[in-house]
Coordinates of C-alpha atoms in Angstrom, one line a residue:
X1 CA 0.0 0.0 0.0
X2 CA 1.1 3.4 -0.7
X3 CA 2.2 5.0 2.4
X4 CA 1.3 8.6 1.4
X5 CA -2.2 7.7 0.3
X6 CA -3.1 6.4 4.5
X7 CA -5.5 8.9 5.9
X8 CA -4.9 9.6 9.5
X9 CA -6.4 7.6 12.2
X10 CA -7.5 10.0 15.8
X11 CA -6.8 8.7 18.8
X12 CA -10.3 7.3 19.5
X13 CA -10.9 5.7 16.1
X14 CA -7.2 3.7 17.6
X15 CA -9.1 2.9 20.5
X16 CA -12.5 1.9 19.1
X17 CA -10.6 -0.7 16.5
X18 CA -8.8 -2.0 19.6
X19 CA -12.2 -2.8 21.4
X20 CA -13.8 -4.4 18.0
X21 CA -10.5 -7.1 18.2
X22 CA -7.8 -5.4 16.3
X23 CA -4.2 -5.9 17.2
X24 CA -2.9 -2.1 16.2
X25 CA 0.3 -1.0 17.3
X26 CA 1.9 2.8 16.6
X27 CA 4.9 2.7 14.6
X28 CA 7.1 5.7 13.3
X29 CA 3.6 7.4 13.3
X30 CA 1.8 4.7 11.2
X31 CA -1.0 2.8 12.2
X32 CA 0.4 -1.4 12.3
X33 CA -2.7 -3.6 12.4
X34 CA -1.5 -7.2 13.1
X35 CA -3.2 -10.1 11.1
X36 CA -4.3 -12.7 13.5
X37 CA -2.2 -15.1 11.1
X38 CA 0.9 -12.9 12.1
X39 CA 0.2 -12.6 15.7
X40 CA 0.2 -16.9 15.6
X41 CA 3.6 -17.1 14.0
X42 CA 5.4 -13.7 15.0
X43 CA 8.7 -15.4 16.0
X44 CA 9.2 -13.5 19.1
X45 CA 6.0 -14.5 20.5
X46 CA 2.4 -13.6 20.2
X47 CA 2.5 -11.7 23.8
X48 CA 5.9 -9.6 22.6
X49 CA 3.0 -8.0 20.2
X50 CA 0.4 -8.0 22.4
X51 CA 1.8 -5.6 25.4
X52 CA 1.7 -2.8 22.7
X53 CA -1.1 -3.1 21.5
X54 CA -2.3 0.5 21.4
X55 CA 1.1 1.8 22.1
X56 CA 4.1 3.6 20.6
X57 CA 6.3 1.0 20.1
X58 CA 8.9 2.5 17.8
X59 CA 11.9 1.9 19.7
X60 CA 11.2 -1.4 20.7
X61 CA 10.6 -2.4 17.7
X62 CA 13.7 -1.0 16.2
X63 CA 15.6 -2.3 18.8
X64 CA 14.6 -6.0 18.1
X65 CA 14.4 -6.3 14.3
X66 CA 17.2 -5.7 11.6
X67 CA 16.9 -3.4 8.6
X68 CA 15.3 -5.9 6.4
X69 CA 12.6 -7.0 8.9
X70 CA 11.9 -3.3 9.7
X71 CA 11.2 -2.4 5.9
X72 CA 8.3 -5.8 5.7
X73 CA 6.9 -4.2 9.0
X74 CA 5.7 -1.2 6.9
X75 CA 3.6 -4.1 5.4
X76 CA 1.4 -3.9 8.2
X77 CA 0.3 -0.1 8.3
X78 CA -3.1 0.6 7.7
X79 CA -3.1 4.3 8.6
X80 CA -1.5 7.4 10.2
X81 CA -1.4 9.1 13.2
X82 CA -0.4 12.6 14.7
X83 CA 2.1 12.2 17.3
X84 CA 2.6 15.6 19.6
X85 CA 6.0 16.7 18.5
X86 CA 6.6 17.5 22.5
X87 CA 4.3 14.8 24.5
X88 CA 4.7 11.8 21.8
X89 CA 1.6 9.9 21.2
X90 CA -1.1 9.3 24.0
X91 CA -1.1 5.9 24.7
X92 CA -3.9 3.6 25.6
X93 CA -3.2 0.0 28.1
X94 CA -3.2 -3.0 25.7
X95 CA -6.1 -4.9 26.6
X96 CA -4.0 -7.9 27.6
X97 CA -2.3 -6.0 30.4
X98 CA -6.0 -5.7 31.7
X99 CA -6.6 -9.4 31.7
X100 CA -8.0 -9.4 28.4
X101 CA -7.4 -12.3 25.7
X102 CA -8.9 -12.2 22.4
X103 CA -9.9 -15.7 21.0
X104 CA -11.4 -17.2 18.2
X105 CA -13.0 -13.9 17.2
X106 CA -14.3 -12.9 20.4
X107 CA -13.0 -11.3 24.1
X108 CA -12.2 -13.6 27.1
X109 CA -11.1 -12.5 30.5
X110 CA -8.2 -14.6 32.1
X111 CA -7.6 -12.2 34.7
X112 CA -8.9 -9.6 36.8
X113 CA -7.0 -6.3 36.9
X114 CA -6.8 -3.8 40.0
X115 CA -5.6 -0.4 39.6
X116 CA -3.8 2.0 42.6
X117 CA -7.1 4.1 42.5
X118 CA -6.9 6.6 45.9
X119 CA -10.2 7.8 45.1
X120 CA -11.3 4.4 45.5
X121 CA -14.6 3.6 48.4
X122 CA -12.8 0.0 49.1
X123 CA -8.8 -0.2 49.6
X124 CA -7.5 -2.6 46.6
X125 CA -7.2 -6.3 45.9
X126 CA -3.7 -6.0 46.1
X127 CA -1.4 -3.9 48.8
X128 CA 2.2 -2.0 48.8
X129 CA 1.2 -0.7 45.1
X130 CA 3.3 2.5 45.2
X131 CA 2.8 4.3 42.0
X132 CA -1.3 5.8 41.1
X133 CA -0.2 4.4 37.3
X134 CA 0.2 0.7 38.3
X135 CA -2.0 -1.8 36.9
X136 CA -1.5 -5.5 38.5
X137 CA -3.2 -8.7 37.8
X138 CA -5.6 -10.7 39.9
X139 CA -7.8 -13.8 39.6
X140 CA -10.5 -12.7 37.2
X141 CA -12.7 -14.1 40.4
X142 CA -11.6 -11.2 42.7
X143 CA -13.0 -8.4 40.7
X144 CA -16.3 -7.5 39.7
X145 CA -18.4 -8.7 37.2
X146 CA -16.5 -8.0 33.5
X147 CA -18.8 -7.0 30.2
X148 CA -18.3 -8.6 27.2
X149 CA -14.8 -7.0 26.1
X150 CA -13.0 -4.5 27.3
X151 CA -14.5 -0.9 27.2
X152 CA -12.9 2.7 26.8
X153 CA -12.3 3.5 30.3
X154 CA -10.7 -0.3 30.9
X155 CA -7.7 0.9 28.2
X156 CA -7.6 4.4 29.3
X157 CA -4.3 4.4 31.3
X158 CA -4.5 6.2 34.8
X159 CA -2.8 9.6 35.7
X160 CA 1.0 9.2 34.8
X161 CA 3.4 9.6 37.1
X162 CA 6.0 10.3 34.7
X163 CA 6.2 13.8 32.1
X164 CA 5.0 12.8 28.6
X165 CA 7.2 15.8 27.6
X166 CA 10.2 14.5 28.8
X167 CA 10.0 10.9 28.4
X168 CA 9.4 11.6 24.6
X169 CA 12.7 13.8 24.7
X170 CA 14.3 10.8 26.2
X171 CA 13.0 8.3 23.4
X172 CA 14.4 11.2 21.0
X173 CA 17.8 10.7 22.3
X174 CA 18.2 7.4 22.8
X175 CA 16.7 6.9 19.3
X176 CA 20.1 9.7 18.2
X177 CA 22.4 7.1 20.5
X178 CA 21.2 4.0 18.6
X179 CA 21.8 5.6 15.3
X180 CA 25.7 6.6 16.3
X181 CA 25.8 3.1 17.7
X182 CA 25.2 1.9 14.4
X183 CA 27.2 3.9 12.9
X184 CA 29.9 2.9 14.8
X185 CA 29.8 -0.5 13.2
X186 CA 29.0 -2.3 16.3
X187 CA 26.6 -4.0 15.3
X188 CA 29.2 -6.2 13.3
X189 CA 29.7 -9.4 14.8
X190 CA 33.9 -10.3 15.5
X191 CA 33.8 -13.8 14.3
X192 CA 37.5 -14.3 14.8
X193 CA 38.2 -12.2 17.7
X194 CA 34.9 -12.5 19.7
X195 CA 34.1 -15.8 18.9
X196 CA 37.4 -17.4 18.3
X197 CA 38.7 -17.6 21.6
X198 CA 34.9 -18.5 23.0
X199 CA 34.8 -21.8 20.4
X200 CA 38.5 -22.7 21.7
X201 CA 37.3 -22.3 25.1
X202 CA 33.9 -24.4 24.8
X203 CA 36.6 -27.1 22.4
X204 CA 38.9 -27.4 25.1
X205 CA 36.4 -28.1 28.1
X206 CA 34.6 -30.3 26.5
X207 CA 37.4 -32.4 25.4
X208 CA 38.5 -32.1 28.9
X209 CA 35.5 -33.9 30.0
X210 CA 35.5 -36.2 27.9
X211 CA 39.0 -37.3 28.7
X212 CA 39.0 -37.1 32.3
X213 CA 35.4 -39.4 31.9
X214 CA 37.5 -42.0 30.1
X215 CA 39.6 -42.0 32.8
X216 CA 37.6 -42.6 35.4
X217 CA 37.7 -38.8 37.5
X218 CA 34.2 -39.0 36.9
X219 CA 33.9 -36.0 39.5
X220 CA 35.8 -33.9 37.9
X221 CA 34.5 -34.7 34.2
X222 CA 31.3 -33.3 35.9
X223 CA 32.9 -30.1 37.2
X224 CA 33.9 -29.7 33.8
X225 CA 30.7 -30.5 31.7
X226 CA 29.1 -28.0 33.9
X227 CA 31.6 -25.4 33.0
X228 CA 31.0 -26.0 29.2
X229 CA 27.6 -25.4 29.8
X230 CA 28.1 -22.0 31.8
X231 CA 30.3 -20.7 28.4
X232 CA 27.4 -22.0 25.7
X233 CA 24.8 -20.3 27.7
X234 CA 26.0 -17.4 26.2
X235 CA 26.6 -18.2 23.0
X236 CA 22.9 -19.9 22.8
X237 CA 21.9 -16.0 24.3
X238 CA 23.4 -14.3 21.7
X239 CA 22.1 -16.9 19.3
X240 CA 18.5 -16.3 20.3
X241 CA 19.0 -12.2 20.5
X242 CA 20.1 -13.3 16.8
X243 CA 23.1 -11.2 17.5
X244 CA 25.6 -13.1 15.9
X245 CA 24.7 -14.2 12.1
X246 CA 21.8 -11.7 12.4
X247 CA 20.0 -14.2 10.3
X248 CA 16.8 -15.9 11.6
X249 CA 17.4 -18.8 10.6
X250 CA 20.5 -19.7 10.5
X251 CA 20.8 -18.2 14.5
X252 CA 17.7 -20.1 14.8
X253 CA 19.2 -23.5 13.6
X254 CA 22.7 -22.6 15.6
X255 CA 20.4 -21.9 19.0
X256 CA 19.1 -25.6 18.2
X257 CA 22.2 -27.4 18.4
X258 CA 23.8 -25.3 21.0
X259 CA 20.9 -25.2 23.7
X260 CA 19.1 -28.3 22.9
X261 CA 21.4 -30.7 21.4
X262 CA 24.4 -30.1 23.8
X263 CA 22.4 -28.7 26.9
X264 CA 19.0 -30.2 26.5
X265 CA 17.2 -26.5 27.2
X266 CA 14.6 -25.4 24.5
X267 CA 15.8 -22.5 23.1
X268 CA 12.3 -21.6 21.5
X269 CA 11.7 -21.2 25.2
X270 CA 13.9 -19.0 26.4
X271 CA 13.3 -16.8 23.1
X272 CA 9.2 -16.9 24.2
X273 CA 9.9 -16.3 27.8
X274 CA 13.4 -13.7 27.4
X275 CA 11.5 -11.5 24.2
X276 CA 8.8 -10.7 27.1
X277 CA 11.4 -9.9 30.3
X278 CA 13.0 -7.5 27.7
X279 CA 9.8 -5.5 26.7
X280 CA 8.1 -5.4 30.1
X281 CA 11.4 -5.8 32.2
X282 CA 10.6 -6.3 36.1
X283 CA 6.4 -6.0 36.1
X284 CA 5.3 -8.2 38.8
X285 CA 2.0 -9.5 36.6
X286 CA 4.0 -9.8 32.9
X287 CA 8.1 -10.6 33.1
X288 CA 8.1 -14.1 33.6
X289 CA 12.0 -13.3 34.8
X290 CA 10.9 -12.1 38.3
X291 CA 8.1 -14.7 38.9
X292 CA 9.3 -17.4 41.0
X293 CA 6.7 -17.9 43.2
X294 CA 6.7 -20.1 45.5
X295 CA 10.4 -19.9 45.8
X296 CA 10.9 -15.8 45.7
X297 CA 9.1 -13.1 45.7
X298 CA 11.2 -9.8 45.5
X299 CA 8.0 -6.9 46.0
X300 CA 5.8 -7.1 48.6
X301 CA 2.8 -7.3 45.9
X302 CA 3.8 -10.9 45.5
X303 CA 2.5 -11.7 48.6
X304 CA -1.0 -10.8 47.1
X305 CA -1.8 -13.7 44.3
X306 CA -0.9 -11.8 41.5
X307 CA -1.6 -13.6 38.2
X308 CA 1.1 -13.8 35.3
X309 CA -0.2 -13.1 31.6
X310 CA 3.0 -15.0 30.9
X311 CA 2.3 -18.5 33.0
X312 CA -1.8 -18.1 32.4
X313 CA -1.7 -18.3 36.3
X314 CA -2.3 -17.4 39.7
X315 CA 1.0 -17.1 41.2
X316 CA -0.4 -18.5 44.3
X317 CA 1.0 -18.5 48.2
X318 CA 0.0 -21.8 49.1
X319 CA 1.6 -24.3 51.8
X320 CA 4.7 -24.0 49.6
X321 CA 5.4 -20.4 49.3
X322 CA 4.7 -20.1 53.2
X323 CA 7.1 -22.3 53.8
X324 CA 9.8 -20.7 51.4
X325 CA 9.3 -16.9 51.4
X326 CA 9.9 -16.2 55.0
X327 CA 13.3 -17.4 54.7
X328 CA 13.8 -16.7 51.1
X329 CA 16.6 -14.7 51.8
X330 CA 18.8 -17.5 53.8
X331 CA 17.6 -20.1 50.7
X332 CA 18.8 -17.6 48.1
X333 CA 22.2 -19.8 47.0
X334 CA 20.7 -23.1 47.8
X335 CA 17.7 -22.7 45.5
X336 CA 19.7 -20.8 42.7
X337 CA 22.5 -23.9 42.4
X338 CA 19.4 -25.9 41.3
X339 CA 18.1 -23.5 38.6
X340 CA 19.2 -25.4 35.5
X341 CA 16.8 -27.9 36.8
X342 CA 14.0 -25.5 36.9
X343 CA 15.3 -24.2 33.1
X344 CA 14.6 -27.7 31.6
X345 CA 11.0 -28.3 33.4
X346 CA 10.2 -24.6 32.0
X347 CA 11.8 -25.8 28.8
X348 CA 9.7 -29.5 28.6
X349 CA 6.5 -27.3 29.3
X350 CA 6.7 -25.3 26.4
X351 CA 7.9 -27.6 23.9
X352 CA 4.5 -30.1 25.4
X353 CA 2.0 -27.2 25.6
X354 CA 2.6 -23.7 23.8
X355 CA 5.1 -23.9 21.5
X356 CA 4.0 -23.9 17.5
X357 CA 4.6 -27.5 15.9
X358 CA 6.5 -26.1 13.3
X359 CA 10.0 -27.1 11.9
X360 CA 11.9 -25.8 15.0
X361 CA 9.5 -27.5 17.3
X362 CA 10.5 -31.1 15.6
X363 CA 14.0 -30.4 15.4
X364 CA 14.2 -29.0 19.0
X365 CA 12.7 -32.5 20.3
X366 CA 14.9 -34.6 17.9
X367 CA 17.7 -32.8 19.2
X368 CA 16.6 -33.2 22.9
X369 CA 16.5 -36.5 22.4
X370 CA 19.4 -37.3 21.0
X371 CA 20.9 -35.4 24.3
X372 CA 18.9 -37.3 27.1
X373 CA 20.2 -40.6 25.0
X374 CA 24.3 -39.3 25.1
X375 CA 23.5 -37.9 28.7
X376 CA 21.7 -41.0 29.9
X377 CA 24.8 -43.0 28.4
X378 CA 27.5 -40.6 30.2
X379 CA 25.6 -41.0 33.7
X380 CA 25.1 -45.2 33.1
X381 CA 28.5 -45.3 32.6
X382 CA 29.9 -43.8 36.1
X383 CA 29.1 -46.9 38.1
X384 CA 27.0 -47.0 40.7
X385 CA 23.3 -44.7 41.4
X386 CA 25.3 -42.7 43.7
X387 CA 27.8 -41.3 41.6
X388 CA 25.1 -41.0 38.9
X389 CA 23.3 -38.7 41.0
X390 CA 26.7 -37.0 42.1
X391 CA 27.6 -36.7 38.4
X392 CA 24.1 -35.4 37.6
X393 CA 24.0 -32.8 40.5
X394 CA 27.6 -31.8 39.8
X395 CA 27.5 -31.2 36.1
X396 CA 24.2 -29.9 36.7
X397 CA 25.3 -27.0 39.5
X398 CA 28.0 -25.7 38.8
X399 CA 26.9 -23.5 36.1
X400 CA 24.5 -21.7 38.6
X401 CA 26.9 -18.6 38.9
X402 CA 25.3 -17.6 35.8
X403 CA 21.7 -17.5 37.2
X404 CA 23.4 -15.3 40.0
X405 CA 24.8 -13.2 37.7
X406 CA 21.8 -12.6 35.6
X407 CA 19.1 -11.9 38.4
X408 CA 21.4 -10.1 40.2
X409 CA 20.5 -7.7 37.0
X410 CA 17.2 -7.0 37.9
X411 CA 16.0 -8.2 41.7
X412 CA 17.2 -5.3 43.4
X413 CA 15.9 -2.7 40.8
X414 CA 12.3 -1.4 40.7
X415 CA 9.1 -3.3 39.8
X416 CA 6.8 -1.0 40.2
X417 CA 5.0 -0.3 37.1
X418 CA 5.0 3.5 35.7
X419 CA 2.7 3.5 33.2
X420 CA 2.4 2.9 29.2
X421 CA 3.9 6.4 28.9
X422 CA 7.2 5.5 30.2
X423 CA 9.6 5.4 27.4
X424 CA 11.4 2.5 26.6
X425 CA 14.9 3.7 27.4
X426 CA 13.8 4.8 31.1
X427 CA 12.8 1.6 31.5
X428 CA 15.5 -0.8 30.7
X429 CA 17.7 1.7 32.5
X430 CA 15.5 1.8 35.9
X431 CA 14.9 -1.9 36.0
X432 CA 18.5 -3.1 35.0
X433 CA 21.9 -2.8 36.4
X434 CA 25.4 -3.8 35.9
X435 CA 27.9 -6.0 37.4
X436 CA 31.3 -4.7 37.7
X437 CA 34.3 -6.8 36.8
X438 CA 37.8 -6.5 35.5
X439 CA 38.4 -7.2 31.8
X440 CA 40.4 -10.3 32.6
X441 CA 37.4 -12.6 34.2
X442 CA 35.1 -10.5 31.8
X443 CA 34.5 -14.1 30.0
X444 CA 33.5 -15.3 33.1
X445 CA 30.7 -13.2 33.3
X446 CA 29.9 -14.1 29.1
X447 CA 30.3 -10.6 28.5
X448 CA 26.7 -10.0 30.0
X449 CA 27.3 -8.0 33.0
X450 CA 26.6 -5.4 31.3
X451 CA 23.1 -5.9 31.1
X452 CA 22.0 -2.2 30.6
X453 CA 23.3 -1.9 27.1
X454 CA 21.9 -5.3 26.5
X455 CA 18.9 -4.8 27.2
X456 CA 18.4 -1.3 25.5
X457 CA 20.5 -2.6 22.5
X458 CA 19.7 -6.6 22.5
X459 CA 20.8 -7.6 18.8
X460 CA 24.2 -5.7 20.0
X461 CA 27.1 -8.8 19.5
X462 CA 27.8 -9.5 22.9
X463 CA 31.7 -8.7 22.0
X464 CA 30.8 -4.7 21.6
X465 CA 28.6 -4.1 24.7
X466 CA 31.2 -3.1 26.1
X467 CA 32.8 -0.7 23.8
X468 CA 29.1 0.3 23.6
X469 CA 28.4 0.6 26.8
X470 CA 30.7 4.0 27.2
X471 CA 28.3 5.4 24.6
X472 CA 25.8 4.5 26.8
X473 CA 27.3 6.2 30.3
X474 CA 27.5 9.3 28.5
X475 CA 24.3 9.3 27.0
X476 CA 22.7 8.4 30.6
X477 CA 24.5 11.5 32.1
X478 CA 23.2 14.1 29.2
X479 CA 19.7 12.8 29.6
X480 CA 20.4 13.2 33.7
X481 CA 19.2 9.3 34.2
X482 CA 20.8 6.4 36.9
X483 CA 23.2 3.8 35.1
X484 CA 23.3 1.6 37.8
X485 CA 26.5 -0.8 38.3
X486 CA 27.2 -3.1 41.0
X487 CA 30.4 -5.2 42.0
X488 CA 29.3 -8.9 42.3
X489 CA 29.4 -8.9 46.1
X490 CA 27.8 -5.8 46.7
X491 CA 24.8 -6.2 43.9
X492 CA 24.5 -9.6 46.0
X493 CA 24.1 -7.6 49.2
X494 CA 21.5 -5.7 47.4
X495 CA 19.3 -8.6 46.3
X496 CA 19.6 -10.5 50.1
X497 CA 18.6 -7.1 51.4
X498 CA 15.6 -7.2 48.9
X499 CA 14.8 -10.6 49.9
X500 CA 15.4 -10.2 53.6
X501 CA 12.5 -7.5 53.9
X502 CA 9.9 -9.3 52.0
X503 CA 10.8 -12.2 53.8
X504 CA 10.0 -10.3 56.7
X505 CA 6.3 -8.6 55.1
X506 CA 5.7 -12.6 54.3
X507 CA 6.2 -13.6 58.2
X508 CA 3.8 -10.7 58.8
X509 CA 1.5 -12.1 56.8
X510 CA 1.5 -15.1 57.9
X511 CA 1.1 -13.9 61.8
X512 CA -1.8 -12.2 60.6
X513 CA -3.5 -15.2 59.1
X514 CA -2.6 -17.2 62.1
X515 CA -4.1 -15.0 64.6
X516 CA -7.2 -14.6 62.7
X517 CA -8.0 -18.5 62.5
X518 CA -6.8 -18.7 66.2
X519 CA -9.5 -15.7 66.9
X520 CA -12.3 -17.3 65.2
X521 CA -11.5 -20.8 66.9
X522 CA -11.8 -19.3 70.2
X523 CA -15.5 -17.4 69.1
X524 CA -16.4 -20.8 68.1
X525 CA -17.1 -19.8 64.1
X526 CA -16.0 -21.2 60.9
X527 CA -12.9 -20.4 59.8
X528 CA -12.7 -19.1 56.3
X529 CA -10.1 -18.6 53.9
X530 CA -7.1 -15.9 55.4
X531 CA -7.4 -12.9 53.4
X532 CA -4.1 -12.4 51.2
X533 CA -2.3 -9.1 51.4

């Protein structure tokens, strides 16, 4: 279609189409209305689509897609719309981050949704909601009756809390610091110099396992499987950021025999589930990264049921979660060495239940398969059950310095949600942090400890973030935002400190409940449910 020839679309005409069922999303001031056949087999997820829905998303967009996939995007316009020079475009709240699913034609309601309303009569579902802009998700059962669909004042965002006017001349300049980042030619991937040393690395190790298996040190053949693993991780990253051939399928194909074949982890997961803690980094109801229920909670609002639009589900405190969150805290270490476990039953889930049976799906199990059968061999072969479980735990754990390192990104930074007005850049920069290191364990690390410029820049070749990331200090300072940058141990301190106090809002909780059954014992009534806070 002839881009001149689109007439311009107001604001409301935006919204009306939204509440009929379209999937329109603002782009470069066009009008993107998403087929239903695109939203189904958008490689980066239907949901990546779906929390913009109504929204500016030029610089996310731009940020995730190369030049070829941006010019097919233009594809998808279907109109234009004036965007205030000054306060950008008004946004409205995708209907999804208001529990709203559209199936099959029509609107269904998988969630309630409560907003930090002070004018309210009755104090909300969910407490410690700081910000009159946040919007959380409930049980759909906690909320009044829904209508049909969503309406007009369900998508209407509440009072910002942030300026329009200024987070539009913040999108303005980071939008000028991605263009000289370009222009700087890091956006190149360094085969030999990046890479080379990394395949050498990842060569070596695993030879080293295997030799050391043959010899019988099956311990230590462990130790050193689990090191191989900890270096692929990022190259299987990289791989699904499609940062290093910046081809989708060849990346693609790459992820498959990296993550799955060698580490038996679906990397069509971690693309579904990493796309969405990139675009809605740290929200307690959406990023999938920050919701381990029953394990850790790191806001206070955890402690209220919240549901996840990721999971479909109630992220429930049950018998579990009481158990866990009061000492979350002293657990911290203990429960993150076992991640990797937790990465393959996230992984299994997908590949059984929501993932697209498409090529990728039957090469991802193929190549699963063919690592539980050379896994299964390698454990048979130790001996005895117990060293199979030692060589299983072993192998298995000692990657889990990389789970460390990447949560220790984001659990001590904000979750509280500001709104669909806050600009993309502002953000990734108040959700995320770095970890400081010297260049020589840099590798250790992957390269990914410098998770702010990843995440505003996440097809960057993880061999220029950090050449980038100077660019990026400079640019924070003119624009008068935080880059935040921890050493390990102190970033650490910050997430135990983080988990210590909501630990300690849990115990609270939990005294509360307590005394309220005790008190209704001793009055001789029924007990009912403890009310969740």
């Amino acid at each position: 279609m002839n881009q001149a020839s689109l007439r311009t679309w107001t604001r409301d005409e935006v919204a009306q189409r939204i509440l009929a069922g379209d999937t329109l999303v603002i782009y470069n001031g066009f009008v993107l209305r998403i087929t239903q056949n695109w939203l189904a087999s958008h490689p980066g997820g239907a949901l990546a689509i779906l929390h913009f829905v109504g929204r500016d998303a030029t610089d996310e967009i731009n940020a995730y897609h190369a030049e070829p996939t941006l010019k097919r995007v233009m594809g998808f316009a279907v109109g234009r719309v004036d965007v205030d020079e000054k306060a950008g475009w008004e946004p409205l709240v995708p209907p999804v981050q208001q529990g709203w699913l559209r199936q099959d034609g029509k609107w269904y309601r998988e969630a309630g949704a409560v907003r930090n309303d002070a004018s309210a009569s009755e104090p909300p579902a969910v407490t410690h909601m700081k910000a009159p802009s946040e919007i959380l998700l409930v049980a759909k059962e906690g909320v009044k009756a829904a209508a049909a669909g969503p309406t007009l004042e369900c998508i209407t965002p509440p009072p910002a809390t942030v300026s329009p006017a200024q987070q539009t001349e913040h999108a303005r300049a980071y939008r000028e610091l991605h263009a000289r980042i370009t222009a700087a030619g890091l956006y190149q991937t360094r085969y030999l110099a990046g890479y080379g040393p990394e395949v050498l690395r990842y060569s070596v190790g695993a030879l080293a396992a295997y030799w050391t298996y043959q010899k019988g040190w099956y311990l230590l053949s462990a130790f050193l499987m689990g090191l191989v693993w900890h270096q692929l991780t990022f190259f299987a990253h990289d791989l699904g950021h499609m940062g290093v051939t910046h081809n989708w399928v060849v990346d693609r194909l790459l992820g498959i025999l990296v993550a799955d074949l060698c580490g038996g982890l679906s990397i069509g997961w971690w693309v579904d589930n990493h796309n969405i803690h990139h675009l809605v980094t740290n929200h307690p109801s959406h990023d999938p990264d920050i919701q381990h229920v029953p394990f850790f909670a790191i806001s206070p609002v955890f402690l209220s049921n919240l549901y996840s639009s990721y999971y479909h589900r109630i992220m429930k405190i049950d018998v579990v979660a009481r158990f866990f969150l009061p000492f979350q805290h002293k657990l911290y270490f203990v429960v993150m060495s076992l991640a990797r476990f937790n990465l393959y039953a996230n992984s299994y889930g997908f590949l059984a239940f929501r993932a697209r049976r498409d090529w990728t799906w039957f090469l991802e199990i193929f190549c699963i398969a063919v690592y539980w059968t050379w896994f299964s061999r390698a454990l048979l072969g130790t001996g005895g059950w117990k060293m199979r479980i030692a060589y299983l735990l072993i192998s298995n754990v000692t990657p889990s310095p990389l789970h460390v390192q990447i949560v220790l990104s984001h659990f001590a930074r904000s979750t509280t949600d500001l709104g669909p007005v806050e600009s993309f850049v502002d953000r990734q920069l108040r959700t995320t942090t770095d970890v400081i290191c010297d260049d020589s364990v840099a590798f250790i690390h992957g390269g990914l400890h410098l998770q702010v410029t990843h995440h505003l820049f996440p097809r960057l070749p993880r061999h220029n973030l950090r050449a980038a990331s100077f660019m990026v200090k400079e640019f924070a300072k003119e624009q008068g935002l935080e880059y935040a940058e921890f050493g390990f141990t102190q970033g650490n301190g910050e997430v135990l400190t983080v988990l210590k106090e909501v630990a300690q809002q849990a115990r609270i909780v939990q005294m509360v409940a307590n005394e309220e059954v005790k008190h209704a014992l001793e009055k001789g009534c029924p007990t009912s449910t403890p009310r969740s806070t």
